[in-house]
XYZ file of C-alpha atoms in Angstrom:
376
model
C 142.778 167.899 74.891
C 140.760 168.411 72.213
C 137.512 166.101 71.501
C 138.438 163.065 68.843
C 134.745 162.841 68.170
C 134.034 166.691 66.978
C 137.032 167.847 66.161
C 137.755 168.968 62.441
C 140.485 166.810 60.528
C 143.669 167.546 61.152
C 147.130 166.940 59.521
C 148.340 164.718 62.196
C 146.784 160.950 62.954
C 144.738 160.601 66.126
C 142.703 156.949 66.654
C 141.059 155.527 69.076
C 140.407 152.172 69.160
C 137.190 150.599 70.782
C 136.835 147.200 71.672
C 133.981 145.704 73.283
C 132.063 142.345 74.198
C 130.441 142.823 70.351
C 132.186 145.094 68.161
C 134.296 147.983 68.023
C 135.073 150.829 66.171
C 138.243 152.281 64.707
C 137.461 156.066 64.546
C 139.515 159.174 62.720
C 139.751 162.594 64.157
C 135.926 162.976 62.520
C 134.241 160.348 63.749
C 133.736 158.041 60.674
C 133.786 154.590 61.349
C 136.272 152.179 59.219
C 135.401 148.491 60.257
C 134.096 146.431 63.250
C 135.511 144.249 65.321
C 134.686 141.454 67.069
C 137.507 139.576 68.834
C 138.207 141.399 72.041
C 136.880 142.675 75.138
C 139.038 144.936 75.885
C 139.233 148.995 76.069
C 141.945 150.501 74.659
C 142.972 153.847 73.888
C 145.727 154.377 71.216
C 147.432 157.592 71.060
C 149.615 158.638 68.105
C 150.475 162.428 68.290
C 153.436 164.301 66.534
C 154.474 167.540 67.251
C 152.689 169.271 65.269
C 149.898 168.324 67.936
C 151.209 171.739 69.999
C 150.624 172.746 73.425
C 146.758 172.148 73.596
C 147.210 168.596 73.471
C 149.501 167.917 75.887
C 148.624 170.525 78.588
C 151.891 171.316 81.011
C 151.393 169.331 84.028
C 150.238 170.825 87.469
C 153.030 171.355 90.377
C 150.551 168.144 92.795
C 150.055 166.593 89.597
C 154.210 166.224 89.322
C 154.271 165.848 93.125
C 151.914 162.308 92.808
C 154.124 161.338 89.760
C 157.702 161.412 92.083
C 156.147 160.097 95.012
C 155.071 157.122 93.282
C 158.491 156.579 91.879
C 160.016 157.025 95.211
C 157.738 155.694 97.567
C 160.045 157.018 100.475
C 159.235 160.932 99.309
C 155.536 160.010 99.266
C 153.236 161.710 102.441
C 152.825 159.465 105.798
C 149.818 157.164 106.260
C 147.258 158.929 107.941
C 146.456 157.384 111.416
C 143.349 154.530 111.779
C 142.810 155.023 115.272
C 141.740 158.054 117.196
C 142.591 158.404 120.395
C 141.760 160.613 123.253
C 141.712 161.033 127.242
C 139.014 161.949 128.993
C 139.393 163.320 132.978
C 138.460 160.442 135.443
C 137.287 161.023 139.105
C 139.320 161.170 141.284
C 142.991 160.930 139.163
C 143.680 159.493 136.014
C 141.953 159.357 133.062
C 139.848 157.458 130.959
C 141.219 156.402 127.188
C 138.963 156.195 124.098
C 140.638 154.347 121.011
C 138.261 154.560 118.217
C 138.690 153.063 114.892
C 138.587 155.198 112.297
C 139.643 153.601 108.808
C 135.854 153.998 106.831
C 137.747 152.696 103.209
C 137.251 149.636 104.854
C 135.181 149.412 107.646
C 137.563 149.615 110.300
C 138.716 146.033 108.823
C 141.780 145.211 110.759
C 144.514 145.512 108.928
C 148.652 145.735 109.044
C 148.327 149.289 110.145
C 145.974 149.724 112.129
C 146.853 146.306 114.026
C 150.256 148.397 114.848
C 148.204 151.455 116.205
C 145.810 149.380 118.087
C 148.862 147.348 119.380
C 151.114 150.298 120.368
C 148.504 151.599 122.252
C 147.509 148.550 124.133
C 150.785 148.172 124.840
C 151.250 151.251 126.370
C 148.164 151.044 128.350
C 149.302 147.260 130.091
C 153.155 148.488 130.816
C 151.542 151.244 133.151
C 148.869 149.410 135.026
C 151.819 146.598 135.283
C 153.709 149.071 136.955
C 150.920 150.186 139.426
C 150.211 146.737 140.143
C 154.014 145.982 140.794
C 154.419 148.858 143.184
C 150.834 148.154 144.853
C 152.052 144.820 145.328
C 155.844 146.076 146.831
C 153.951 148.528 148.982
C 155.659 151.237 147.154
C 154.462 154.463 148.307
C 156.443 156.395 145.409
C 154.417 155.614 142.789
C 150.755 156.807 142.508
C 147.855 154.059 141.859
C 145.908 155.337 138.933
C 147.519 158.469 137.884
C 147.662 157.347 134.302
C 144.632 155.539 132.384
C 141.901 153.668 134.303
C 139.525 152.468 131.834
C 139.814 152.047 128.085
C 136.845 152.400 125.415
C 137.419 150.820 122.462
C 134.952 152.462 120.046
C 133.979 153.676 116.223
C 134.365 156.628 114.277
C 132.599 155.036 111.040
C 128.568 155.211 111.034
C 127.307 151.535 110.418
C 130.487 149.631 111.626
C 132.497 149.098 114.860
C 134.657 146.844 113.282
C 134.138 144.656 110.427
C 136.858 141.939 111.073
C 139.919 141.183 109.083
C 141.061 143.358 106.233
C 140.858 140.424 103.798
C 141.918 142.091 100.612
C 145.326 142.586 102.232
C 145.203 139.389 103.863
C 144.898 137.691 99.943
C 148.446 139.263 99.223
C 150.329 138.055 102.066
C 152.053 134.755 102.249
C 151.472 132.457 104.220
C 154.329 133.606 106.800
C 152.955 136.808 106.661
C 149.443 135.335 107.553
C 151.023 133.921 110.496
C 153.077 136.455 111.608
C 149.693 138.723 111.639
C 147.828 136.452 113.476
C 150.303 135.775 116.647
C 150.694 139.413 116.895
C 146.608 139.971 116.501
C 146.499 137.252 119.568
C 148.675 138.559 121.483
C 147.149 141.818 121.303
C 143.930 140.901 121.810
C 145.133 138.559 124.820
C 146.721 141.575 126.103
C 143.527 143.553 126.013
C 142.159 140.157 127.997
C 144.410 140.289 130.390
C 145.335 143.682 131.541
C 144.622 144.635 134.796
C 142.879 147.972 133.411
C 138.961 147.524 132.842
C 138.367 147.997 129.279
C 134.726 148.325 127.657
C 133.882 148.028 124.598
C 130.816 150.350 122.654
C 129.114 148.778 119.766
C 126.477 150.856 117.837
C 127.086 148.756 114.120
C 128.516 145.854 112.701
C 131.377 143.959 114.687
C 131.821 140.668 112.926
C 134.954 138.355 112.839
C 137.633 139.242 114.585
C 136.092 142.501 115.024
C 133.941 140.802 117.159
C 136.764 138.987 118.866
C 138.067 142.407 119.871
C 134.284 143.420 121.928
C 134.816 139.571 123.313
C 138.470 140.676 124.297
C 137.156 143.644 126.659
C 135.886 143.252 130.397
C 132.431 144.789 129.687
C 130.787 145.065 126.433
C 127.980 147.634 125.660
C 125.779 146.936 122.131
C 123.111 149.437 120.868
C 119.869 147.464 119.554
C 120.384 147.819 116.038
C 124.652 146.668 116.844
C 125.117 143.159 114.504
C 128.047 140.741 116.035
C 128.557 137.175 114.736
C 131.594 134.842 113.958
C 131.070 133.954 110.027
C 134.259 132.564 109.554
C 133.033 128.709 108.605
C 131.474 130.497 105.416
C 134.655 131.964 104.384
C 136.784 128.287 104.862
C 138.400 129.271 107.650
C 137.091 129.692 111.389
C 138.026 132.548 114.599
C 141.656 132.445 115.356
C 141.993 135.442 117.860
C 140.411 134.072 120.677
C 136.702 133.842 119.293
C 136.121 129.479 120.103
C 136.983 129.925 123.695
C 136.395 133.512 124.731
C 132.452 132.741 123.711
C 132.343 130.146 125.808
C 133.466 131.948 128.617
C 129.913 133.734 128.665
C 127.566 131.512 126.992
C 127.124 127.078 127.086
C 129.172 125.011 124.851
C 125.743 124.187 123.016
C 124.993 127.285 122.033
C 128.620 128.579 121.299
C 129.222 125.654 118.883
C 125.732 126.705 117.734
C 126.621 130.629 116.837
C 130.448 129.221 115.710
C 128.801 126.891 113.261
C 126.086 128.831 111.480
C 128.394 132.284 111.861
C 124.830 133.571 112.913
C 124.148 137.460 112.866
C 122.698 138.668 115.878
C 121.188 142.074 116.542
C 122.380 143.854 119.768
C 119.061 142.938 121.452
C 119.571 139.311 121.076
C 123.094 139.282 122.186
C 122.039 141.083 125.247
C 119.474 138.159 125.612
C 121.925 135.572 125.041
C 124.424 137.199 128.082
C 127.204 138.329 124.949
C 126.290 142.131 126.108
C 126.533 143.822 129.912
C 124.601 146.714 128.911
C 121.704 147.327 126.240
C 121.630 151.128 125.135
C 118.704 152.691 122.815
C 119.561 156.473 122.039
C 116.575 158.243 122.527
C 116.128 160.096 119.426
C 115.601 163.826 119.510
C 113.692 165.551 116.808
C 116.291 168.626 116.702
C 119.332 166.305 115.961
C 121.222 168.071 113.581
C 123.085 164.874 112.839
C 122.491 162.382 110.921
C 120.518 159.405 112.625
C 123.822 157.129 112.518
C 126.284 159.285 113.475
C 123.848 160.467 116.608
C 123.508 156.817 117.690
C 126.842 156.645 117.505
C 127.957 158.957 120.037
C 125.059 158.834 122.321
C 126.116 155.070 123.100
C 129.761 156.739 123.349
C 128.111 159.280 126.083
C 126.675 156.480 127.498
C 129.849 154.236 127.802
C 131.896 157.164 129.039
C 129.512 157.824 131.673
C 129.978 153.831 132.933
C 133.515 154.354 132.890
C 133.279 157.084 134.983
C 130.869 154.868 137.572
C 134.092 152.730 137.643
C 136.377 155.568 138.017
C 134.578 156.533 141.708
C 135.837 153.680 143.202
C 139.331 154.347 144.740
C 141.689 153.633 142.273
C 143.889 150.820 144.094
C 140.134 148.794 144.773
C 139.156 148.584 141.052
C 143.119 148.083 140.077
C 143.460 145.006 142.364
C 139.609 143.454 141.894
C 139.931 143.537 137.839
C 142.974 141.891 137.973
C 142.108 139.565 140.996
C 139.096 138.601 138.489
C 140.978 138.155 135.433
C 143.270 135.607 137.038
C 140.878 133.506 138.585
C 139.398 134.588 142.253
C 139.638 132.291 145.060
C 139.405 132.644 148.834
C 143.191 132.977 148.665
C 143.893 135.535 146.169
C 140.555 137.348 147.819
C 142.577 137.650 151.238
C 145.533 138.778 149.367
C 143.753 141.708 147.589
C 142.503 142.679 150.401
C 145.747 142.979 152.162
C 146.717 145.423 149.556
C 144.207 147.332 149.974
C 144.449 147.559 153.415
C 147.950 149.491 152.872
C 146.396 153.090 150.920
C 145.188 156.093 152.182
C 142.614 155.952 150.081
C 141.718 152.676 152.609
C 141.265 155.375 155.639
C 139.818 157.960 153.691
C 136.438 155.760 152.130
C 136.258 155.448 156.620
C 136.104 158.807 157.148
C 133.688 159.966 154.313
C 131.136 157.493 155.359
C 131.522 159.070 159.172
C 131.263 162.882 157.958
C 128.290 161.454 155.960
C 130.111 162.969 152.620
C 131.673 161.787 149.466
C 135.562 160.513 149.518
C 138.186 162.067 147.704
C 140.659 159.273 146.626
C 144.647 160.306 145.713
C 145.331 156.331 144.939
C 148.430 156.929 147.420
C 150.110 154.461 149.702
C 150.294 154.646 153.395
C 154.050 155.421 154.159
C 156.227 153.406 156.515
C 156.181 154.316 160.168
């Protein structure tokens, strides 16, 4: 389109109307002001073209430029939402495997929002309905069904430099109504209960900021593993509201009531060091950096506390798979010298049982299959 400002004088009327928080000016095709004014602070562009304007004006529009147009007038022809969580298996000892969901929405800094609540939830979901079903067979004694042959341990993790997961997707959360708000947060409990609760060790790897409920999700997992330079914290008092997916009592679970009303009221930031200090952290993880990184420093952080949280998952992952099935859920629910005699009994009833014996007699290492002992 040709420039208003330099363009010769043509037969047709072009203006362009500027107003600002002073004046404005109303210009012609040569760039002449006529008169100020002074009563709006507004922009605005005014177009009046005839069609004696031609083809230079009004350029033909591109075949993606035409594609946008229809797909915002029919939002069901318009491309699928790209995914906000990454996921990926790694090969555990043994059988199995080892799951990594990372976050990976960096518009918002992994804030959790409608979408990527249904991701994180779908997976979850699938995750608990197979260890539920190992567990059920373990506990029927039957020998049909393989312990661990699907996912052992899940990482939760980051794609996004800076940010494991920044809490609540609050610019969404200002356009819902209030049903909607409460239809979020039952399912965002229930999820992160589920994470809580299933008899699957999780772990989760924080190298950046986790605050709110993204927080809540690290407090969710079995084993939590921070980088130095990691900031967690609860900050909802400052925004009116306080932690309503399992924050208040989770944090209590692992530090005093003193100093969990403490970090609860303030919504204090703490670096990943002083977490570890104050017990919220298993495991304390500085990259060593390496001159030759061809990363940058973030992103190389990043995945070295990854590496590192892999490589603890795979620890877990040498134990036979029955053992670390039944004592992470035997945990979860509350151990007592009952429910210790139980597990045990279950135990008792693999091959895998027989086959730590005989490795420790041949002086080698065991090779576990997570099979039961048949019937005789």
């Amino acid at each position: 389109m040709p420039n208003v400002l330099t363009t010769k004088p043509t037969p047709f009327s072009l203006k362009l109307t500027l107003f600002s928080s002073r004046y404005a000016w109303r210009l012609k095709p040569n760039g002449l002001p006529l008169f100020p004014s002074y009563n709006s602070r507004l922009l605005v562009c005014r177009r009046h073209a005839y069609q004696d304007l031609g083809a230079t004006a009004f350029p033909p529009r591109s075949k993606e430029q035409s594609l946008k147009d229809t797909d915002a007038k029919d939002p069901s022809l318009a491309p699928s939402k790209s995914s906000l969580i990454n996921v990926s298996d790694i090969p555990a000892p043994h059988c199995g495997h080892i799951r990594v969901i990372s976050l990976n929405s960096p518009h918002n800094k992994n804030a959790i929002s409608t979408q990527l609540l249904d991701e994180l939830e779908r997976e979850v979901s699938e995750i608990n309905k197979q260890a539920l079903l190992e567990a059920k067979a373990l506990d029927e004694g039957n020998h049909d069904t393989v312990i661990g042959s699907g996912t052992r341990v899940v990482i939760f993790a980051s794609d996004v430099d800076h940010v494991f997961c920044a809490g609540a997707d609050l610019k969404e959360r200002a356009t819902m109504s209030p049903k909607q708000v409460d239809a979020f947060l039952t399912r965002l409990r229930a999820t992160f209960d589920m994470i809580s609760n299933m008899p699957v060790p999780s772990i989760s790897a924080v190298c950046g900021a986790a605050l709110g409920g993204g927080f809540e999700l690290a407090l969710a997992t079995t084993l939590r593993v921070f980088a130095p330079r990691a900031q967690v914290g609860l900050p909802e008092t400052r925004l009116g509201i306080i932690p309503g997916a399992g924050g208040t009592y989770r944090i209590q679970q692992l530090v005093s009531k003193p100093r969990a009303l403490y970090l609860l009221l303030t919504g204090r930031r703490m670096s990943g060091q002083e977490a570890f200090h104050m017990n919220l952290c298993d495991r304390l993880i500085d990259p060593q950096v390496q001159d030759e990184r061809s990363a940058p420093m973030a992103t190389y952080q990043r995945k070295k506390i990854l590496d590192s949280v892999v490589e603890i998952a795979k620890d877990i992952c040498e134990g036979a798979p029955a053992s670390t099935l039944v004592l992470t859920r035997m945990i979860k629910e509350g151990a007592s010298a009952k429910s210790e005699a139980e597990a045990y009994e279950r135990v008792l009833q693999t091959e895998d049982r027989d086959e730590g014996l005989r490795a420790f007699r041949e002086w080698r290492k065991p090779v576990f299959t997570g099979r039961l002992k048949k019937a005789s």
